[in-house]
Amino acid sequence: MIQVSEYLIEILKNYPALAAAVQSRIFPLFANEGTRFPFAVYGFGEVSSETKDACAYNVNVAVWFEPNNVTEAYQMADDLKELAEKNPWEFINTNVGADEENRKIFSEINFKIIM
């Protein structure tokens, strides 16, 4: 899983639309309390083998914004879909949602990487 994490973080850090929004604030699983918005969080899990030589990983990337940045969140959903389509990944879906408890909004994408 380290190999997948390193591969993913390299692509995310070098994608201009994401880098412009979050700079270097890209974290595995969760961001530390007090992290400045916007930031990105990614996670993934291995699924059954695609072939005898390759494994597949379902990936989720979420970019978190302050609640007054709804337009930016919708744009990021489009940007994340474009990122998935530029890579040899299997796009699953994008979503823009809100965490009512924390009063924050997020854009997220789900896709599959086969390695």
PDB file of C-alpha atoms in Angstrom:
ATOM      1  CA  MET A   1       0.000   0.000   0.000  1.00  0.00           C
ATOM      2  CA  ILE A   2       2.966   2.336   0.487  1.00  0.00           C
ATOM      3  CA  GLN A   3       3.643   2.180  -3.261  1.00  0.00           C
ATOM      4  CA  VAL A   4       0.060   3.219  -4.045  1.00  0.00           C
ATOM      5  CA  SER A   5       0.179   6.032  -1.487  1.00  0.00           C
ATOM      6  CA  GLU A   6       3.442   7.401  -2.911  1.00  0.00           C
ATOM      7  CA  TYR A   7       2.111   7.154  -6.481  1.00  0.00           C
ATOM      8  CA  LEU A   8      -1.120   8.918  -5.558  1.00  0.00           C
ATOM      9  CA  ILE A   9       0.452  11.729  -3.518  1.00  0.00           C
ATOM     10  CA  GLU A  10       2.906  12.493  -6.335  1.00  0.00           C
ATOM     11  CA  ILE A  11       0.074  12.873  -8.851  1.00  0.00           C
ATOM     12  CA  LEU A  12      -2.092  14.921  -6.480  1.00  0.00           C
ATOM     13  CA  LYS A  13       0.729  17.325  -5.562  1.00  0.00           C
ATOM     14  CA  ASN A  14       1.521  17.901  -9.237  1.00  0.00           C
ATOM     15  CA  TYR A  15      -2.030  18.444 -10.486  1.00  0.00           C
ATOM     16  CA  PRO A  16      -2.224  22.238 -11.042  1.00  0.00           C
ATOM     17  CA  ALA A  17      -5.877  22.762 -10.067  1.00  0.00           C
ATOM     18  CA  LEU A  18      -5.477  20.888  -6.792  1.00  0.00           C
ATOM     19  CA  ALA A  19      -2.040  22.314  -5.982  1.00  0.00           C
ATOM     20  CA  ALA A  20      -3.311  25.861  -6.537  1.00  0.00           C
ATOM     21  CA  ALA A  21      -6.160  25.307  -4.083  1.00  0.00           C
ATOM     22  CA  VAL A  22      -4.516  23.293  -1.308  1.00  0.00           C
ATOM     23  CA  GLN A  23      -0.791  23.926  -1.916  1.00  0.00           C
ATOM     24  CA  SER A  24       0.971  21.178   0.061  1.00  0.00           C
ATOM     25  CA  ARG A  25      -1.953  20.461   2.412  1.00  0.00           C
ATOM     26  CA  ILE A  26      -2.617  16.889   1.209  1.00  0.00           C
ATOM     27  CA  PHE A  27      -2.945  14.252   3.931  1.00  0.00           C
ATOM     28  CA  PRO A  28      -3.591  10.512   4.198  1.00  0.00           C
ATOM     29  CA  LEU A  29      -6.866   9.670   5.978  1.00  0.00           C
ATOM     30  CA  PHE A  30      -7.332  12.909   7.990  1.00  0.00           C
ATOM     31  CA  ALA A  31      -5.853  16.359   8.548  1.00  0.00           C
ATOM     32  CA  ASN A  32      -4.584  17.522  11.908  1.00  0.00           C
ATOM     33  CA  GLU A  33      -6.816  19.825  13.920  1.00  0.00           C
ATOM     34  CA  GLY A  34      -6.141  23.445  13.034  1.00  0.00           C
ATOM     35  CA  THR A  35      -5.113  22.727   9.429  1.00  0.00           C
ATOM     36  CA  ARG A  36      -5.866  25.737   7.240  1.00  0.00           C
ATOM     37  CA  PHE A  37      -8.613  25.338   4.621  1.00  0.00           C
ATOM     38  CA  PRO A  38      -8.785  24.239   1.902  1.00  0.00           C
ATOM     39  CA  PHE A  39      -6.982  20.920   2.248  1.00  0.00           C
ATOM     40  CA  ALA A  40      -7.199  17.449   0.697  1.00  0.00           C
ATOM     41  CA  VAL A  41      -7.454  14.054   2.341  1.00  0.00           C
ATOM     42  CA  TYR A  42      -7.088  10.732   0.562  1.00  0.00           C
ATOM     43  CA  GLY A  43      -7.689   7.127   1.485  1.00  0.00           C
ATOM     44  CA  PHE A  44      -7.878   3.817  -0.293  1.00  0.00           C
ATOM     45  CA  GLY A  45      -8.411   0.134   0.205  1.00  0.00           C
ATOM     46  CA  GLU A  46      -7.324  -2.894  -1.758  1.00  0.00           C
ATOM     47  CA  VAL A  47      -9.978  -4.883  -3.547  1.00  0.00           C
ATOM     48  CA  SER A  48      -9.698  -8.385  -4.911  1.00  0.00           C
ATOM     49  CA  SER A  49      -7.036  -8.898  -7.554  1.00  0.00           C
ATOM     50  CA  GLU A  50      -7.839  -7.686 -11.043  1.00  0.00           C
ATOM     51  CA  THR A  51      -5.455 -10.190 -12.574  1.00  0.00           C
ATOM     52  CA  LYS A  52      -2.874 -12.562 -11.172  1.00  0.00           C
ATOM     53  CA  ASP A  53      -0.251  -9.811 -11.705  1.00  0.00           C
ATOM     54  CA  ALA A  54      -2.173  -6.681 -10.639  1.00  0.00           C
ATOM     55  CA  CYS A  55      -4.103  -5.391  -7.645  1.00  0.00           C
ATOM     56  CA  ALA A  56      -6.887  -2.836  -7.651  1.00  0.00           C
ATOM     57  CA  TYR A  57      -7.402  -0.064  -5.106  1.00  0.00           C
ATOM     58  CA  ASN A  58     -10.581   1.935  -4.557  1.00  0.00           C
ATOM     59  CA  VAL A  59      -9.480   5.509  -3.846  1.00  0.00           C
ATOM     60  CA  ASN A  60     -11.309   8.450  -2.285  1.00  0.00           C
ATOM     61  CA  VAL A  61      -9.959  12.005  -2.429  1.00  0.00           C
ATOM     62  CA  ALA A  62     -11.851  14.740  -0.572  1.00  0.00           C
ATOM     63  CA  VAL A  63     -11.041  18.451  -0.685  1.00  0.00           C
ATOM     64  CA  TRP A  64     -12.442  20.402   2.269  1.00  0.00           C
ATOM     65  CA  PHE A  65     -13.515  24.058   2.097  1.00  0.00           C
ATOM     66  CA  GLU A  66     -14.981  26.728   4.355  1.00  0.00           C
ATOM     67  CA  PRO A  67     -18.770  26.977   3.879  1.00  0.00           C
ATOM     68  CA  ASN A  68     -18.618  30.241   1.905  1.00  0.00           C
ATOM     69  CA  ASN A  69     -16.604  28.508  -0.865  1.00  0.00           C
ATOM     70  CA  VAL A  70     -19.418  26.533  -2.511  1.00  0.00           C
ATOM     71  CA  THR A  71     -18.472  27.645  -6.032  1.00  0.00           C
ATOM     72  CA  GLU A  72     -14.878  26.527  -5.459  1.00  0.00           C
ATOM     73  CA  ALA A  73     -16.129  23.157  -4.192  1.00  0.00           C
ATOM     74  CA  TYR A  74     -18.201  22.587  -7.343  1.00  0.00           C
ATOM     75  CA  GLN A  75     -15.271  23.621  -9.529  1.00  0.00           C
ATOM     76  CA  MET A  76     -12.973  21.250  -7.636  1.00  0.00           C
ATOM     77  CA  ALA A  77     -15.377  18.361  -8.284  1.00  0.00           C
ATOM     78  CA  ASP A  78     -15.040  19.086 -12.011  1.00  0.00           C
ATOM     79  CA  ASP A  79     -11.253  19.387 -11.679  1.00  0.00           C
ATOM     80  CA  LEU A  80     -10.968  16.086  -9.803  1.00  0.00           C
ATOM     81  CA  LYS A  81     -13.017  14.307 -12.469  1.00  0.00           C
ATOM     82  CA  GLU A  82     -10.698  15.747 -15.122  1.00  0.00           C
ATOM     83  CA  LEU A  83      -7.706  14.446 -13.142  1.00  0.00           C
ATOM     84  CA  ALA A  84      -9.191  10.937 -13.067  1.00  0.00           C
ATOM     85  CA  GLU A  85      -9.891  11.041 -16.792  1.00  0.00           C
ATOM     86  CA  LYS A  86      -6.286  12.108 -17.560  1.00  0.00           C
ATOM     87  CA  ASN A  87      -4.902   9.051 -15.776  1.00  0.00           C
ATOM     88  CA  PRO A  88      -5.307   5.315 -16.372  1.00  0.00           C
ATOM     89  CA  TRP A  89      -7.874   5.080 -13.581  1.00  0.00           C
ATOM     90  CA  GLU A  90     -11.439   3.844 -13.557  1.00  0.00           C
ATOM     91  CA  PHE A  91     -13.634   6.833 -12.645  1.00  0.00           C
ATOM     92  CA  ILE A  92     -16.488   5.959 -10.258  1.00  0.00           C
ATOM     93  CA  ASN A  93     -18.128   9.249  -9.177  1.00  0.00           C
ATOM     94  CA  THR A  94     -17.765  12.778  -7.811  1.00  0.00           C
ATOM     95  CA  ASN A  95     -19.805  14.463  -5.118  1.00  0.00           C
ATOM     96  CA  VAL A  96     -20.086  17.810  -3.352  1.00  0.00           C
ATOM     97  CA  GLY A  97     -21.437  17.596   0.174  1.00  0.00           C
ATOM     98  CA  ALA A  98     -21.441  19.172   3.604  1.00  0.00           C
ATOM     99  CA  ASP A  99     -20.523  18.141   7.124  1.00  0.00           C
ATOM    100  CA  GLU A 100     -23.253  19.870   9.104  1.00  0.00           C
ATOM    101  CA  GLU A 101     -21.569  19.227  12.453  1.00  0.00           C
ATOM    102  CA  ASN A 102     -18.396  21.068  11.432  1.00  0.00           C
ATOM    103  CA  ARG A 103     -20.129  23.465   9.005  1.00  0.00           C
ATOM    104  CA  LYS A 104     -17.649  22.640   6.220  1.00  0.00           C
ATOM    105  CA  ILE A 105     -18.172  21.563   2.615  1.00  0.00           C
ATOM    106  CA  PHE A 106     -16.216  19.098   0.527  1.00  0.00           C
ATOM    107  CA  SER A 107     -15.680  17.888  -3.010  1.00  0.00           C
ATOM    108  CA  GLU A 108     -14.842  14.247  -3.371  1.00  0.00           C
ATOM    109  CA  ILE A 109     -14.002  11.767  -6.063  1.00  0.00           C
ATOM    110  CA  ASN A 110     -13.929   7.991  -6.047  1.00  0.00           C
ATOM    111  CA  PHE A 111     -11.950   5.980  -8.576  1.00  0.00           C
ATOM    112  CA  LYS A 112     -10.086   2.709  -8.985  1.00  0.00           C
ATOM    113  CA  ILE A 113      -6.337   2.364  -9.562  1.00  0.00           C
ATOM    114  CA  ILE A 114      -4.989  -0.903 -10.957  1.00  0.00           C
ATOM    115  CA  MET A 115      -1.312  -1.567 -10.265  1.00  0.00           C
TER     116      MET A 115
END
